[in-house]
Short mmCIF file of C-alpha atoms and ligand atoms in Angstrom, two decimals:
data_model
loop_
_atom_site.label_atom_id
_atom_site.label_comp_id
_atom_site.label_asym_id
_atom_site.label_seq_id
_atom_site.Cartn_x
_atom_site.Cartn_y
_atom_site.Cartn_z
CA MET A 1 18.16 2.04 3.95
CA GLU A 2 18.21 1.43 0.25
CA ILE A 3 14.97 1.49 -1.70
CA TYR A 4 14.34 -0.37 -5.11
CA LYS A 5 11.34 0.30 -7.09
CA GLN A 6 9.71 -1.17 -10.14
CA ALA A 7 6.28 -0.90 -11.65
CA LEU A 8 5.08 -4.34 -12.26
CA GLY A 9 1.91 -5.82 -14.13
CA ILE A 10 -0.64 -4.34 -16.43
CA TYR A 11 -1.58 -1.63 -14.09
CA LYS A 12 1.95 -0.77 -13.28
CA ALA A 13 1.63 -1.22 -9.42
CA ASN A 14 4.91 -0.13 -7.68
CA CYS A 15 6.65 -2.89 -5.92
CA TYR A 16 9.32 -1.72 -3.45
CA VAL A 17 12.20 -3.88 -1.69
CA LEU A 18 13.86 -2.12 1.15
CA LYS A 19 17.35 -3.29 2.03
CA GLU A 20 19.12 -2.79 5.20
CA GLU A 21 21.90 -4.87 6.71
CA GLY A 22 21.74 -7.53 4.06
CA GLN A 23 18.05 -8.12 4.86
CA CYS A 24 15.15 -6.89 2.94
CA LEU A 25 11.27 -6.18 3.16
CA ILE A 26 9.11 -6.57 0.01
CA ILE A 27 6.11 -4.07 -0.16
CA ASP A 28 3.42 -5.03 -2.84
CA PRO A 29 4.78 -7.54 -5.14
CA GLY A 30 2.19 -7.07 -7.63
CA LEU A 31 3.12 -9.55 -10.55
CA TYR A 32 6.16 -11.45 -11.88
CA ALA A 33 8.05 -12.92 -8.98
CA ASP A 34 11.10 -13.24 -11.05
CA LYS A 35 11.35 -9.51 -11.40
CA VAL A 36 10.96 -9.28 -7.63
CA GLU A 37 13.60 -11.90 -7.03
CA LEU A 38 16.17 -9.73 -9.28
CA MET A 39 15.18 -6.64 -6.98
CA ILE A 40 15.96 -8.83 -3.88
CA GLY A 41 19.19 -10.12 -5.37
CA THR A 42 21.51 -11.47 -2.53
CA ALA A 43 19.30 -9.62 0.55
CA LYS A 44 17.68 -12.17 2.85
CA PRO A 45 13.79 -11.43 2.64
CA LEU A 46 12.06 -10.99 6.15
CA ALA A 47 8.52 -10.34 5.14
CA ILE A 48 6.05 -9.39 2.52
CA LEU A 49 4.01 -6.20 3.41
CA LEU A 50 0.60 -5.51 1.55
CA THR A 51 -0.79 -1.92 1.40
CA HIS A 52 -4.01 -3.40 0.51
CA CYS A 53 -5.48 -6.49 -1.42
CA HIS A 54 -6.16 -5.51 -4.83
CA VAL A 55 -4.79 -8.08 -7.27
CA ASP A 56 -2.42 -5.67 -8.89
CA HIS A 57 -0.61 -5.44 -5.43
CA CYS A 58 -0.26 -9.10 -4.58
CA CYS A 59 0.02 -11.42 -7.41
CA ALA A 60 3.57 -12.22 -6.99
CA VAL A 61 3.20 -13.32 -3.44
CA ASN A 62 2.21 -16.93 -3.98
CA ASP A 63 5.31 -17.61 -6.24
CA LEU A 64 7.73 -15.74 -3.71
CA LEU A 65 6.38 -18.03 -1.01
CA LYS A 66 7.51 -20.99 -2.86
CA ILE A 67 11.06 -19.44 -2.81
CA TYR A 68 11.04 -17.85 0.70
CA ASP A 69 9.39 -18.94 3.88
CA ILE A 70 8.38 -15.60 5.10
CA PRO A 71 5.23 -13.93 6.32
CA VAL A 72 2.96 -11.82 4.67
CA TYR A 73 1.42 -9.09 6.45
CA MET A 74 -1.96 -7.49 5.49
CA ASN A 75 -4.82 -5.83 7.28
CA PRO A 76 -7.56 -8.31 7.89
CA LYS A 77 -10.14 -5.82 6.76
CA ASP A 78 -9.28 -6.58 3.29
CA GLU A 79 -9.65 -10.31 3.67
CA GLU A 80 -13.12 -10.16 1.52
CA LEU A 81 -10.89 -9.31 -1.49
CA LEU A 82 -9.07 -12.34 -1.35
CA GLN A 83 -12.36 -14.09 -2.10
CA TRP A 84 -13.67 -11.43 -4.45
CA HIS A 85 -12.29 -11.63 -7.86
CA ARG A 86 -15.03 -11.31 -10.47
CA ARG A 87 -13.42 -8.44 -12.20
CA VAL A 88 -9.83 -9.67 -12.50
CA LEU A 89 -7.89 -9.34 -15.61
CA SER A 90 -7.16 -12.68 -17.03
CA ILE A 91 -3.38 -12.15 -16.93
CA TYR A 92 -3.58 -12.02 -13.01
CA ARG A 93 -6.07 -14.97 -12.25
CA PRO A 94 -3.72 -17.85 -12.10
CA PHE A 95 -1.66 -15.81 -9.22
CA LEU A 96 -4.70 -14.86 -6.90
CA PHE A 97 -3.24 -14.62 -3.45
CA ARG A 98 -5.63 -16.21 -0.75
CA GLY A 99 -3.38 -16.20 2.22
CA PRO A 100 -2.44 -17.28 4.81
CA TYR A 101 -1.22 -14.10 6.16
CA GLU A 102 -0.42 -12.17 9.60
CA PRO A 103 -2.87 -9.55 10.42
CA ILE A 104 -1.48 -6.02 10.70
CA THR A 105 -3.25 -3.05 12.25
CA GLU A 106 -2.55 0.39 13.49
CA GLY A 107 0.75 0.39 15.60
CA THR A 108 4.52 -0.38 15.31
CA LEU A 109 6.26 -3.48 14.37
CA GLN A 110 9.79 -4.35 14.49
CA ILE A 111 11.04 -6.77 11.66
CA GLY A 112 14.64 -7.35 11.89
CA PRO A 113 16.48 -3.84 11.57
CA PHE A 114 13.07 -2.31 10.22
CA THR A 115 10.72 -0.39 12.34
CA VAL A 116 7.49 -0.25 10.44
CA ARG A 117 4.67 2.19 11.68
CA THR A 118 1.37 1.07 10.24
CA TYR A 119 -1.49 3.75 9.55
CA GLU A 120 -4.83 2.12 8.75
CA MET A 121 -6.45 4.41 6.21
CA PRO A 122 -9.79 2.97 5.09
CA GLY A 123 -11.27 4.31 1.95
CA HIS A 124 -9.58 3.09 -1.20
CA THR A 125 -10.25 -0.52 0.31
CA GLN A 126 -11.57 -0.93 3.89
CA GLY A 127 -7.95 -2.70 4.78
CA SER A 128 -5.76 -0.17 3.04
CA VAL A 129 -2.70 0.97 5.12
CA MET A 130 0.26 3.16 5.02
CA TYR A 131 3.59 2.03 6.23
CA GLN A 132 6.17 4.54 7.54
CA ILE A 133 9.64 3.23 7.41
CA GLU A 134 12.32 5.90 8.26
CA ASN A 135 11.22 8.93 6.51
CA HIS A 136 9.42 7.15 3.67
CA LEU A 137 5.53 6.72 3.66
CA PHE A 138 4.44 3.72 1.50
CA THR A 139 0.86 4.96 0.64
CA GLY A 140 -0.42 2.13 -1.55
CA ASP A 141 -3.41 3.57 -3.50
CA THR A 142 -4.48 5.78 -0.65
CA LEU A 143 -2.42 8.77 -1.87
CA PHE A 144 -0.56 9.52 -5.02
CA LYS A 145 1.14 12.52 -6.44
CA GLY A 146 -1.75 14.74 -7.28
CA LYS A 147 -4.40 12.38 -6.95
CA VAL A 148 -6.09 10.13 -4.09
CA GLY A 149 -7.40 6.59 -4.43
CA ILE A 150 -10.46 5.92 -6.00
CA THR A 151 -13.22 4.38 -4.16
CA HIS A 152 -15.06 1.22 -5.87
CA LYS A 153 -18.38 0.44 -4.50
CA ASP A 154 -17.53 -2.94 -3.71
CA ASN A 155 -14.86 -2.61 -1.03
CA GLY A 156 -14.09 1.06 -1.21
CA ASN A 157 -15.98 4.07 0.75
CA HIS A 158 -15.64 7.78 -0.12
CA ASP A 159 -16.52 8.97 3.45
CA ASP A 160 -13.92 6.68 5.06
CA LEU A 161 -11.41 8.05 2.41
CA ARG A 162 -12.04 11.75 3.30
CA ARG A 163 -11.82 10.78 7.14
CA SER A 164 -8.46 9.10 6.52
CA ALA A 165 -7.21 11.93 4.27
CA GLU A 166 -7.52 14.16 7.46
CA ARG A 167 -4.82 12.01 9.07
CA LEU A 168 -2.29 13.01 6.58
CA LYS A 169 -2.40 16.77 8.32
CA ASP A 170 -0.66 15.25 11.31
CA LEU A 171 2.27 13.82 9.46
CA ASP A 172 5.71 15.19 8.95
CA PRO A 173 5.51 17.16 5.81
CA ASP A 174 8.96 16.26 4.86
CA LEU A 175 8.07 12.32 4.63
CA ILE A 176 8.87 10.96 1.21
CA VAL A 177 5.62 9.47 -0.47
CA ASN A 178 6.31 6.15 -2.11
CA PRO A 179 2.80 5.57 -3.84
CA GLY A 180 1.42 2.29 -5.08
CA HIS A 181 1.48 3.90 -8.63
CA ALA A 182 3.55 6.65 -10.57
CA GLU A 183 6.16 8.83 -9.07
CA ASP A 184 7.14 9.69 -5.46
CA THR A 185 6.36 12.95 -3.86
CA THR A 186 6.08 14.30 -0.28
CA VAL A 187 3.40 14.69 2.35
CA GLY A 188 3.99 18.53 2.43
CA GLU A 189 3.84 18.66 -1.58
CA GLU A 190 0.49 16.95 -1.41
CA LEU A 191 -1.06 18.90 1.33
CA ALA A 192 -0.22 22.17 -0.58
CA HIS A 193 -0.89 21.11 -4.08
CA ASN A 194 -2.95 17.97 -4.45
CA GLU A 195 -6.54 19.33 -5.36
CA ARG A 196 -8.06 16.02 -4.89
CA LEU A 197 -6.86 15.99 -1.29
CA GLN A 198 -8.07 19.52 -0.87
CA LYS A 199 -11.42 18.79 -1.98
CA LEU A 200 -11.73 16.10 0.71
CA PHE A 201 -10.53 18.58 3.28
CA GLU A 202 -13.20 20.86 2.15
CA GLU A 203 -15.75 18.29 2.57
CA ASN A 204 -14.55 17.48 6.15
CA GLU A 205 -14.84 21.18 6.83
CA LYS A 206 -18.34 21.44 5.70
CA LEU A 207 -19.22 18.36 7.72
CA GLY A 208 -17.54 19.76 10.78
CA LEU A 209 -15.01 16.94 10.90
CA THR A 210 -11.93 17.28 13.14
CA LEU A 211 -9.57 14.80 14.54
CA ASP A 212 -9.17 14.31 18.21
ZN1 ZN B 301 -5.97 -0.62 -5.31
#
């Protein structure tokens, strides 16, 4: 699998195009469909996957759907974000994505040659998910190098985030983390050195939270 990455838009949200056997998946096309098209090149797009529905991750979707007749997968728990755009910067406003979409939840989905394992990770938003494809984990705004996602009070929730964070301990530490912003890392690196994550684990320990 080949992975192409580009930070798009004012917030520099990472868009990823994954290619395999001449086909591709698009993860979080944030803005500028023409730039995403260049990343796609001659590959045949199969689907768009959204890690969550903040505008900086999905504002090229409408324009891409004018070119490619492909499904958009997102967690329906972010549906309200498609309607809620009061604080959107003007550059994103003409491109707001409002659906339709294919609902995706916890589980595994086969899209062409890609096996996509989805983890529901509420916290940064209620519908935030991570996608594992081969040894890559696309974490959206749930986990970054040295940081975790912020929890806005509109659709985010700190308690959900700390519960979701606990799930990272069960993952293969060698998984490469491809986050929604900034540079890549690994699950093991973040479990060992991410102070924000450690703080969430400490809170969980104090509250006696363990996962089944
Ligand atoms: Zn976000």
